[in-house]
PDB file of C-alpha atoms in Angstrom:
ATOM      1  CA  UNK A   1       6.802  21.264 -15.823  1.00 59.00           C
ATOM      2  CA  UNK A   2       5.541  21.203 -12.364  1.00 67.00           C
ATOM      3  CA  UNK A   3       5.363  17.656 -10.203  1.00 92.00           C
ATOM      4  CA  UNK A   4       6.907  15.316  -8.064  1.00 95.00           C
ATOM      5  CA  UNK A   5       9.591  13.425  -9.386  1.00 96.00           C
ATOM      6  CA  UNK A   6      11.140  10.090  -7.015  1.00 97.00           C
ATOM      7  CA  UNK A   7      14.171   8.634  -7.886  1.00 94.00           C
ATOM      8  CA  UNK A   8      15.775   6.115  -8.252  1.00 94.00           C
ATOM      9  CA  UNK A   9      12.674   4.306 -10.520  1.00 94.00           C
ATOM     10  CA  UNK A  10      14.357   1.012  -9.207  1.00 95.00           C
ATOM     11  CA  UNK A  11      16.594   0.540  -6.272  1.00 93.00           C
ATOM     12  CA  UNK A  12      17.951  -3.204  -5.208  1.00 92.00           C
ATOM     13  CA  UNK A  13      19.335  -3.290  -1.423  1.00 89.00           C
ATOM     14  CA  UNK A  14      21.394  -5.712  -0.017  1.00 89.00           C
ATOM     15  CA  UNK A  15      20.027  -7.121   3.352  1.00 87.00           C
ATOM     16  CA  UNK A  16      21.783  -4.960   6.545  1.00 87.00           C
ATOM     17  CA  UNK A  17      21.862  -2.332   3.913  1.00 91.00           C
ATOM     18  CA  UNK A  18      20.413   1.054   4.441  1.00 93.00           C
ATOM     19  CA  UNK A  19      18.605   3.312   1.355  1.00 95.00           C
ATOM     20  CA  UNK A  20      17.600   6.241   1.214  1.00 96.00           C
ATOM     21  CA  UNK A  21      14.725   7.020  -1.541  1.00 97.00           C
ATOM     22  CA  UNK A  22      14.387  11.348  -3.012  1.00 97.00           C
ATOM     23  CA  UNK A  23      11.218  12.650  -3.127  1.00 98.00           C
ATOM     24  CA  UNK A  24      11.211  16.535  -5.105  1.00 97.00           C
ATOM     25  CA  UNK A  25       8.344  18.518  -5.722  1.00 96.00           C
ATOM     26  CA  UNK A  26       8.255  21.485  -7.630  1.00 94.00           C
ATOM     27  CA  UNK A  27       4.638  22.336  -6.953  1.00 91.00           C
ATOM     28  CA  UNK A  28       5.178  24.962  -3.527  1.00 91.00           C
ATOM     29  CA  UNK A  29       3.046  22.253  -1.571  1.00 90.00           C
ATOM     30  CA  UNK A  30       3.531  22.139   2.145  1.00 89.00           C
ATOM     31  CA  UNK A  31       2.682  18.645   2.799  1.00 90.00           C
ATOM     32  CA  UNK A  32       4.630  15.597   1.689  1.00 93.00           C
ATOM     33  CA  UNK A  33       3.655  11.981   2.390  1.00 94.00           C
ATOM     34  CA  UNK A  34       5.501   8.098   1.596  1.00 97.00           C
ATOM     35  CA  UNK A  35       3.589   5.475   1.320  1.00 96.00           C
ATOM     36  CA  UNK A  36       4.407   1.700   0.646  1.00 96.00           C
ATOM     37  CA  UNK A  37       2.198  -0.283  -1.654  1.00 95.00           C
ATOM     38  CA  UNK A  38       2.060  -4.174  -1.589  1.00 93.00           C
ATOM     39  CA  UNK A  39       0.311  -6.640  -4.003  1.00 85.00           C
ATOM     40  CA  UNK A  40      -3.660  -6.569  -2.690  1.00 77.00           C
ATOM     41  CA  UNK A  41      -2.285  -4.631   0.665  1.00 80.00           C
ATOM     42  CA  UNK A  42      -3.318  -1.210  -1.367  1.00 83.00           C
ATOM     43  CA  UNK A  43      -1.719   2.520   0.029  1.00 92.00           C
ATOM     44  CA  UNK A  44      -0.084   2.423   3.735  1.00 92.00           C
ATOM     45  CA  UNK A  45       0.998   5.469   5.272  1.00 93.00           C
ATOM     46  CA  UNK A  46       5.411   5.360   6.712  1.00 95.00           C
ATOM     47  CA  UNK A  47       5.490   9.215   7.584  1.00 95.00           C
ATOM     48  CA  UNK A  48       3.693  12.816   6.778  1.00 92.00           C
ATOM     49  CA  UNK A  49       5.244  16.003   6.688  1.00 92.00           C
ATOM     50  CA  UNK A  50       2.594  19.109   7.454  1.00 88.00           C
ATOM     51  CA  UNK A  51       5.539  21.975   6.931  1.00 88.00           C
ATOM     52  CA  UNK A  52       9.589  22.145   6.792  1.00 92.00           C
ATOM     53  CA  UNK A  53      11.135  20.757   9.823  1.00 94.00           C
ATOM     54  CA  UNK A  54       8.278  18.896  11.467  1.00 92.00           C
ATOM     55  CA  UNK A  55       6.738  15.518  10.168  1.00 93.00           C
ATOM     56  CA  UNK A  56       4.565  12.717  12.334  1.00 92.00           C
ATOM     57  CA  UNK A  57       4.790   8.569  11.711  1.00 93.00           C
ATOM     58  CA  UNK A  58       2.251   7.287  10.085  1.00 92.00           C
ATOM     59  CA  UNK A  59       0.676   3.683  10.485  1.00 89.00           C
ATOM     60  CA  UNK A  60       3.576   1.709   9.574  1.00 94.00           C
ATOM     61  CA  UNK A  61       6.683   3.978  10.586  1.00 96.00           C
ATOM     62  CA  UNK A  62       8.884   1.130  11.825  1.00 96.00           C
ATOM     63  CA  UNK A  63      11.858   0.871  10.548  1.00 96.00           C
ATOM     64  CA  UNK A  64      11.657   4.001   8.475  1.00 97.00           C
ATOM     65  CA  UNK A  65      13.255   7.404   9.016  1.00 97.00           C
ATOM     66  CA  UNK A  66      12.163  11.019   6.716  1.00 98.00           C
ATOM     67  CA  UNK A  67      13.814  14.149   7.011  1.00 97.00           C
ATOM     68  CA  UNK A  68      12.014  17.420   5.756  1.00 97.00           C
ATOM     69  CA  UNK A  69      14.937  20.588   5.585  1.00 97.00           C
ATOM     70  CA  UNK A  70      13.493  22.009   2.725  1.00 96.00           C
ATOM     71  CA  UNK A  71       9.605  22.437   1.391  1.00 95.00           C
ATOM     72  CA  UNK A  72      10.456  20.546  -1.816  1.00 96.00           C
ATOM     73  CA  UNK A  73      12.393  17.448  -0.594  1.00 98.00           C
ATOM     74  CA  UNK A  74      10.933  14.833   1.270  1.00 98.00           C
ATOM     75  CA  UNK A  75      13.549  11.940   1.528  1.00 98.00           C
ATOM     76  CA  UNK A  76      12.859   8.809   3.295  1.00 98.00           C
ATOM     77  CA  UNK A  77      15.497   6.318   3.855  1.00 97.00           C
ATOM     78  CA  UNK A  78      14.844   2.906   4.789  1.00 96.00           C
ATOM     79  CA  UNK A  79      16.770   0.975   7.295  1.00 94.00           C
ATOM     80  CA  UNK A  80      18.156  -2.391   8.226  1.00 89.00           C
ATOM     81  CA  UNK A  81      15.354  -2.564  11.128  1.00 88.00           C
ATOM     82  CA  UNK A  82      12.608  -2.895   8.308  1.00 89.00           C
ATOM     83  CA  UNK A  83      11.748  -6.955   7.710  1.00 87.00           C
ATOM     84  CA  UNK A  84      10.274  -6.398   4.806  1.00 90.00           C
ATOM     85  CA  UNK A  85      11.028  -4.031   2.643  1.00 93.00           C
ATOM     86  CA  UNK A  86      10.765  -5.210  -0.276  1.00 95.00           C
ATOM     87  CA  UNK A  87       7.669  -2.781  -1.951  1.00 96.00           C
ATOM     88  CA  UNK A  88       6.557  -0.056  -4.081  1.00 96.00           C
ATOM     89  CA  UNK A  89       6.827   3.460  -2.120  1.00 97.00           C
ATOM     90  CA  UNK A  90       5.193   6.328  -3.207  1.00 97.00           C
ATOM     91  CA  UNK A  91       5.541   9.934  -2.473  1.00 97.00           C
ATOM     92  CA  UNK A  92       2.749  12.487  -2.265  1.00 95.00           C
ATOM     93  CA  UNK A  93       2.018  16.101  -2.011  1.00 93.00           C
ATOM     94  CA  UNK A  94      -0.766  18.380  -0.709  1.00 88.00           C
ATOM     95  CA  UNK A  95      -1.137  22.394  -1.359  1.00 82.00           C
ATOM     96  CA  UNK A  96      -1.934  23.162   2.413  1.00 73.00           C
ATOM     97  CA  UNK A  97      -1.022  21.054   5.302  1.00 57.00           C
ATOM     98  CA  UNK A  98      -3.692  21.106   7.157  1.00 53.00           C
ATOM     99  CA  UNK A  99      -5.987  24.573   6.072  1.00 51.00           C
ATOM    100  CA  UNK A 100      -8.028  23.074   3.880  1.00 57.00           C
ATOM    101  CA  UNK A 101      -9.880  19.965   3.866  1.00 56.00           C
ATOM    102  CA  UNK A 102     -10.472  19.708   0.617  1.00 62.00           C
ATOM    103  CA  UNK A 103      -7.401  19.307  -0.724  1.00 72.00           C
ATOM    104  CA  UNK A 104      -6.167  15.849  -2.266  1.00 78.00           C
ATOM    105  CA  UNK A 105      -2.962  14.238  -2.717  1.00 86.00           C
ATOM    106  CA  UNK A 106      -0.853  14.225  -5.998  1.00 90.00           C
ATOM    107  CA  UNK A 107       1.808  11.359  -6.235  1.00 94.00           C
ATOM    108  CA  UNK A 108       4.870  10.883  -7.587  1.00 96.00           C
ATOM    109  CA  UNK A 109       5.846   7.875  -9.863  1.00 96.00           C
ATOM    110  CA  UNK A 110       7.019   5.708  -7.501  1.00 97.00           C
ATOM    111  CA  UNK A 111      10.207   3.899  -6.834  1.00 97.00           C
ATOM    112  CA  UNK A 112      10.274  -0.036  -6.462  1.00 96.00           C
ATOM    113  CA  UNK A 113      12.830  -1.556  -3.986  1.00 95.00           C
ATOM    114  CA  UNK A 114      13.778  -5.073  -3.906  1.00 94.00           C
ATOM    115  CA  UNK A 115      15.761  -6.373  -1.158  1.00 90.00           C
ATOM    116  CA  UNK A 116      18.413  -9.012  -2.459  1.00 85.00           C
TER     117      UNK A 116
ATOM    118  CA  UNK B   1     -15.357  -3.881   9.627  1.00 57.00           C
ATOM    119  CA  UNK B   2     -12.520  -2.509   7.244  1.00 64.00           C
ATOM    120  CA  UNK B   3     -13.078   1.008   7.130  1.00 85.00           C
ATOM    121  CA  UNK B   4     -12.939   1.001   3.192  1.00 91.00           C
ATOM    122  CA  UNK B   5     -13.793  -1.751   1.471  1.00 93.00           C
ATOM    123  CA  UNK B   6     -13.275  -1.965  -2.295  1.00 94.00           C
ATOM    124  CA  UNK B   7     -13.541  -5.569  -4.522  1.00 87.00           C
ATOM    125  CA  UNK B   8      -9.899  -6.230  -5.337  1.00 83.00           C
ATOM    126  CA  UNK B   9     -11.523  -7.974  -9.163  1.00 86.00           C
ATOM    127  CA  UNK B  10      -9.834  -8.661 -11.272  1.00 92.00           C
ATOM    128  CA  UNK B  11     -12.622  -7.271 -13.697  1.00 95.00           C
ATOM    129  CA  UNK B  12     -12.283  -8.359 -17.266  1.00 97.00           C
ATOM    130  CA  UNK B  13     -14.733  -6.440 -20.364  1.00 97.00           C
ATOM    131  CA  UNK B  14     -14.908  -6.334 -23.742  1.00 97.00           C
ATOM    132  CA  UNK B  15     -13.998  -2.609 -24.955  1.00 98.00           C
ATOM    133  CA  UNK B  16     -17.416  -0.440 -25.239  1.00 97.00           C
ATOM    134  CA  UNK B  17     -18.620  -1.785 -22.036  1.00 97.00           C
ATOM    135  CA  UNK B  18     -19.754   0.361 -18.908  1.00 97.00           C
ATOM    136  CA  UNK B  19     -17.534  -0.217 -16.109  1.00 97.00           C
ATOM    137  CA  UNK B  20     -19.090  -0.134 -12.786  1.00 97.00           C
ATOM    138  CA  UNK B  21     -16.586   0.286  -9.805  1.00 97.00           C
ATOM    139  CA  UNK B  22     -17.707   0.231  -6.549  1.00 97.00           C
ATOM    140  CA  UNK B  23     -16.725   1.308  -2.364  1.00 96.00           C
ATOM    141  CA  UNK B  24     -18.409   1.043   0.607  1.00 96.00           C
ATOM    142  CA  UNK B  25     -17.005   3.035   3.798  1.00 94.00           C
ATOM    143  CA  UNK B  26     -18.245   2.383   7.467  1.00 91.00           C
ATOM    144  CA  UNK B  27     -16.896   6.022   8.766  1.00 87.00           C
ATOM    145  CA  UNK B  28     -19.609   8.444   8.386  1.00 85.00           C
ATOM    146  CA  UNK B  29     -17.080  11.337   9.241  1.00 83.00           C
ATOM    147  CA  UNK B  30     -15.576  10.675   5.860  1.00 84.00           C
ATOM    148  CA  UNK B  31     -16.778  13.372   3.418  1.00 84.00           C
ATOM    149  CA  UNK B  32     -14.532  14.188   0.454  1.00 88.00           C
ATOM    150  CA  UNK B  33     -14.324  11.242  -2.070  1.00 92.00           C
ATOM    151  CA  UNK B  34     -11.765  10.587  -4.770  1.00 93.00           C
ATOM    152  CA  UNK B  35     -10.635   7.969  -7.281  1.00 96.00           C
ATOM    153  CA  UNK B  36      -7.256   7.452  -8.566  1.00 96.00           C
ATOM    154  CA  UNK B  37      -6.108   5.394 -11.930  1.00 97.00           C
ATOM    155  CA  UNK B  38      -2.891   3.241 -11.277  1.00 96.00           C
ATOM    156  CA  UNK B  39      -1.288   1.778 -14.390  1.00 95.00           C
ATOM    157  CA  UNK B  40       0.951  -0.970 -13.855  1.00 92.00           C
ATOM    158  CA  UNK B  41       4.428   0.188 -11.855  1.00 89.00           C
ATOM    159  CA  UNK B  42       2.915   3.844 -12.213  1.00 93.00           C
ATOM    160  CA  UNK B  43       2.159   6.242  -9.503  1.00 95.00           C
ATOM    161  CA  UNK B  44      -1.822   6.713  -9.162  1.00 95.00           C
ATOM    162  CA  UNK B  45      -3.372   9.693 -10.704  1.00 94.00           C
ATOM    163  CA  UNK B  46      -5.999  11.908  -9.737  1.00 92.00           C
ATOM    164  CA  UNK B  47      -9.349  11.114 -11.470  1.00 94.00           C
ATOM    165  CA  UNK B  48     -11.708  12.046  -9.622  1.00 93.00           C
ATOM    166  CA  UNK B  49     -13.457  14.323  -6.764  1.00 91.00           C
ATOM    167  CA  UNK B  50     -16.118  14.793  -4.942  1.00 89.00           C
ATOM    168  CA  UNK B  51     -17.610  16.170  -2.071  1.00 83.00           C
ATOM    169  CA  UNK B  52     -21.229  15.845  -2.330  1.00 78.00           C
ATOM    170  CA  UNK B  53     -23.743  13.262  -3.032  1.00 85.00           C
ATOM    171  CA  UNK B  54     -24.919  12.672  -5.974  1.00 88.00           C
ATOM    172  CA  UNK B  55     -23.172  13.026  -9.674  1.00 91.00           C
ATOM    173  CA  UNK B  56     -20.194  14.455 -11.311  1.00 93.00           C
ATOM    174  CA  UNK B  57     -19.613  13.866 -14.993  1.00 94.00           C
ATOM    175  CA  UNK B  58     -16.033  14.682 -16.390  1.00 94.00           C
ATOM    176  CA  UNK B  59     -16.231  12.822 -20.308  1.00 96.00           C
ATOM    177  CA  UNK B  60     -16.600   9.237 -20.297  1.00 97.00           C
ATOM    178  CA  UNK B  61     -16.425   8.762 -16.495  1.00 97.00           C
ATOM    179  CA  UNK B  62     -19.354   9.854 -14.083  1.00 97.00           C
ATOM    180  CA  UNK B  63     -18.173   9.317 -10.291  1.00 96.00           C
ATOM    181  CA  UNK B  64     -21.320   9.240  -8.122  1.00 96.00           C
ATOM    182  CA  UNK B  65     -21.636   8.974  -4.152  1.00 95.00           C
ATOM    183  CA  UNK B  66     -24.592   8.027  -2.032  1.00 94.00           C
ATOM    184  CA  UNK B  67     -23.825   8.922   1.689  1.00 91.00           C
ATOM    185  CA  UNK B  68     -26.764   8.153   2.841  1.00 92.00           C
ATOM    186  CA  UNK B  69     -26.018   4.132   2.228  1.00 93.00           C
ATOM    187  CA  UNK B  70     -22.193   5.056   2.634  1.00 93.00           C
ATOM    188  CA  UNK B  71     -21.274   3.857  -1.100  1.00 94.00           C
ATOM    189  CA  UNK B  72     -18.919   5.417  -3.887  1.00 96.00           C
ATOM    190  CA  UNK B  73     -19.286   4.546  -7.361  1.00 97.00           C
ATOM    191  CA  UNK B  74     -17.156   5.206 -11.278  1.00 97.00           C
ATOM    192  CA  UNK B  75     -18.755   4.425 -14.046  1.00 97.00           C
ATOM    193  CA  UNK B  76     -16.910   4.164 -17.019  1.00 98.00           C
ATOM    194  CA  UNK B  77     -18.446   4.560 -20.428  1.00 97.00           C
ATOM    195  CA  UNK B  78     -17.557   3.113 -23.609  1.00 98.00           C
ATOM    196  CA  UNK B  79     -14.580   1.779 -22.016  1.00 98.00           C
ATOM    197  CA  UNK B  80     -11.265   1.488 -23.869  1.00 98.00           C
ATOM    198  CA  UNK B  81      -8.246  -0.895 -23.644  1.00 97.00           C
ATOM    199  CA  UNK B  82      -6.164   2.305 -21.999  1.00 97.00           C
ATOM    200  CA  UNK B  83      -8.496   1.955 -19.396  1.00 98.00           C
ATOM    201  CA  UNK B  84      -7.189  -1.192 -18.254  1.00 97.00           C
ATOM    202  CA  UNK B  85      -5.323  -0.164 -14.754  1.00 97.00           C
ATOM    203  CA  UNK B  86      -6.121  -0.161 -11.041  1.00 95.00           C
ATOM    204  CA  UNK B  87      -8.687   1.877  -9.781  1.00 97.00           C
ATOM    205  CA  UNK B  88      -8.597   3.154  -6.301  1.00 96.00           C
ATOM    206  CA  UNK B  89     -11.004   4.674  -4.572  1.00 96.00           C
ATOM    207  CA  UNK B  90      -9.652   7.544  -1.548  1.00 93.00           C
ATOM    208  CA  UNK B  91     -11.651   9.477   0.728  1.00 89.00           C
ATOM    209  CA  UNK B  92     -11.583  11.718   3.730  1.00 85.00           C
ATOM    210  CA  UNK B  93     -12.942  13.666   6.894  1.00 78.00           C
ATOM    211  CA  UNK B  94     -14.543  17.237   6.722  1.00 66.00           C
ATOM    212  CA  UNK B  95     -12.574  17.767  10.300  1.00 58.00           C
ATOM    213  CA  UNK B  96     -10.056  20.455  10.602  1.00 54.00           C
ATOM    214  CA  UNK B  97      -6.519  19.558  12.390  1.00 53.00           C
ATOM    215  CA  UNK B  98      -4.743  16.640  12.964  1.00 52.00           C
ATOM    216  CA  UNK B  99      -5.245  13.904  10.575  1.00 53.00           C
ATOM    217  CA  UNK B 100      -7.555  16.032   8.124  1.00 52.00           C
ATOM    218  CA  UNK B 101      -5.512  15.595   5.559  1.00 65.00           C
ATOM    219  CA  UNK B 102      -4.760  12.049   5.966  1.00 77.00           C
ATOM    220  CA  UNK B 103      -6.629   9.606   2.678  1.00 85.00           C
ATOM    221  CA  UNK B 104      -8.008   6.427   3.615  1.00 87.00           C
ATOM    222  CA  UNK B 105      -7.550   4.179   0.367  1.00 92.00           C
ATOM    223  CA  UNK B 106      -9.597   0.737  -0.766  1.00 93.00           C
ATOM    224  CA  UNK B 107      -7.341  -1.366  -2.224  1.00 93.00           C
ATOM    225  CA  UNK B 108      -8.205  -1.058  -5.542  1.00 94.00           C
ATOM    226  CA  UNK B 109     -10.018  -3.292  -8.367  1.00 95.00           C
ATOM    227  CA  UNK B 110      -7.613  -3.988 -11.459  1.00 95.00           C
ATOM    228  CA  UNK B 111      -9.482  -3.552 -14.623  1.00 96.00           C
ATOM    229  CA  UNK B 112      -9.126  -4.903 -17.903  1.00 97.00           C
ATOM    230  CA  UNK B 113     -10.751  -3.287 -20.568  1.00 98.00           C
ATOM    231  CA  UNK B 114     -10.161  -6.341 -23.338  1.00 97.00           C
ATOM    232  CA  UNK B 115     -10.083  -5.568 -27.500  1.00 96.00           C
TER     233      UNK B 115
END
């Protein structure tokens, strides 16, 4: 079956702690995307990926890092410097980066981190 | 002005109702227009898309955009208790490059379709 799959489904940190959350697609898409959801905050963008090796901050990138070495893995780890990390984070895919404006984003199912 | 703005609800109706669901957007460079179905602790799913005014019907939902008064509606018909989740509404610009790709989201209206 073809999709995105996130894991862990639930993650609890410790505070100081480090995590790193796995994004995997199976679909050949080139872009990649994690966003954190809060309670009436709806979908914020942390970072984008347009192709392997390159990837731009999004609107709330602070305390966030993402790696992209290979087109189906999209990791983003987040680090002691983020306040409040406690959220739902979601990771997305596109077919084409940028090529064609009419594509949409497919998520993931999500992986809920609570911060202890 | 938010640049999407979408009533939060929470909407409550009694199963075989017709759900009206509802975005305005300010940004008249935004041209493609989706909605996605949340269920609780769920990633959202791709329901809907348009890129034109007017209608498209896929079964019992119709998703319908006016650009000219810069509004987005679903309609829902004969609406069933697993249509109780949150409904967000995405859409973007027609522009090539840098930041096409990006979605601006509302923030959703939780629905509760009720036996």
């Amino acid at each position: 079956d073809g999709g995105i799959t996130q894991s862990p489904k639930y993650l609890f940190r410790k505070e100081g702690q480090n995590v790193t959350l796995s994004c995997e697609q199976n679909l050949n898409h080139d872009a990649m995307y994690w966003y954190r959801q809060d309670p009436g905050q709806g979908l914020r963008l942390i970072y984008y990926s347009q192709i392997v090796n390159d990837f731009q901050k999004g609107d709330i990138a602070e305390g966030y890092s993402v790696s992209r070495e290979k087109k189906e893995s999209f990791p983003l780890t987040v680090t002691s410097a983020q306040k409040n990390p406690t959220a739902f984070y979601l990771c997305a895919s596109t077919p084409r980066g940028t090529s064609d404006s009419r594509d949409t984003q497919y998520f993931g199912p999500g992986t809920r981190l609570t911060v202890l | 002005q938010k640049e999407v703005e979408q009533d939060p609800g929470p909407l409550s109706v009694p199963e075989g109702a017709i759900v009206s669901l509802n975005c305005t957007y300010s940004n008249s460079a935004l041209q493609y227009f989706m909605w996605y179905r949340q269920y609780s602790r769920k990633g959202p799913e791709l329901l809907m898309y348009t890129y034109s005014s007017g209608n498209k019907e896929d079964g019992r939902f119709t998703a319908q955009v006016d650009k000219s008064s810069k509004y987005i509606s679903l309609f829902i018909r004969d609406s069933q208790p697993s249509d109780s989740a949150t409904y967000l509404c995405a859409m973007k610009g027609a522009y090539s490059g840098a930041g096409s790709y990006q979605l601006t989201f509302g923030k959703g209206t939780k629905l509760s379709v009720i036996p």
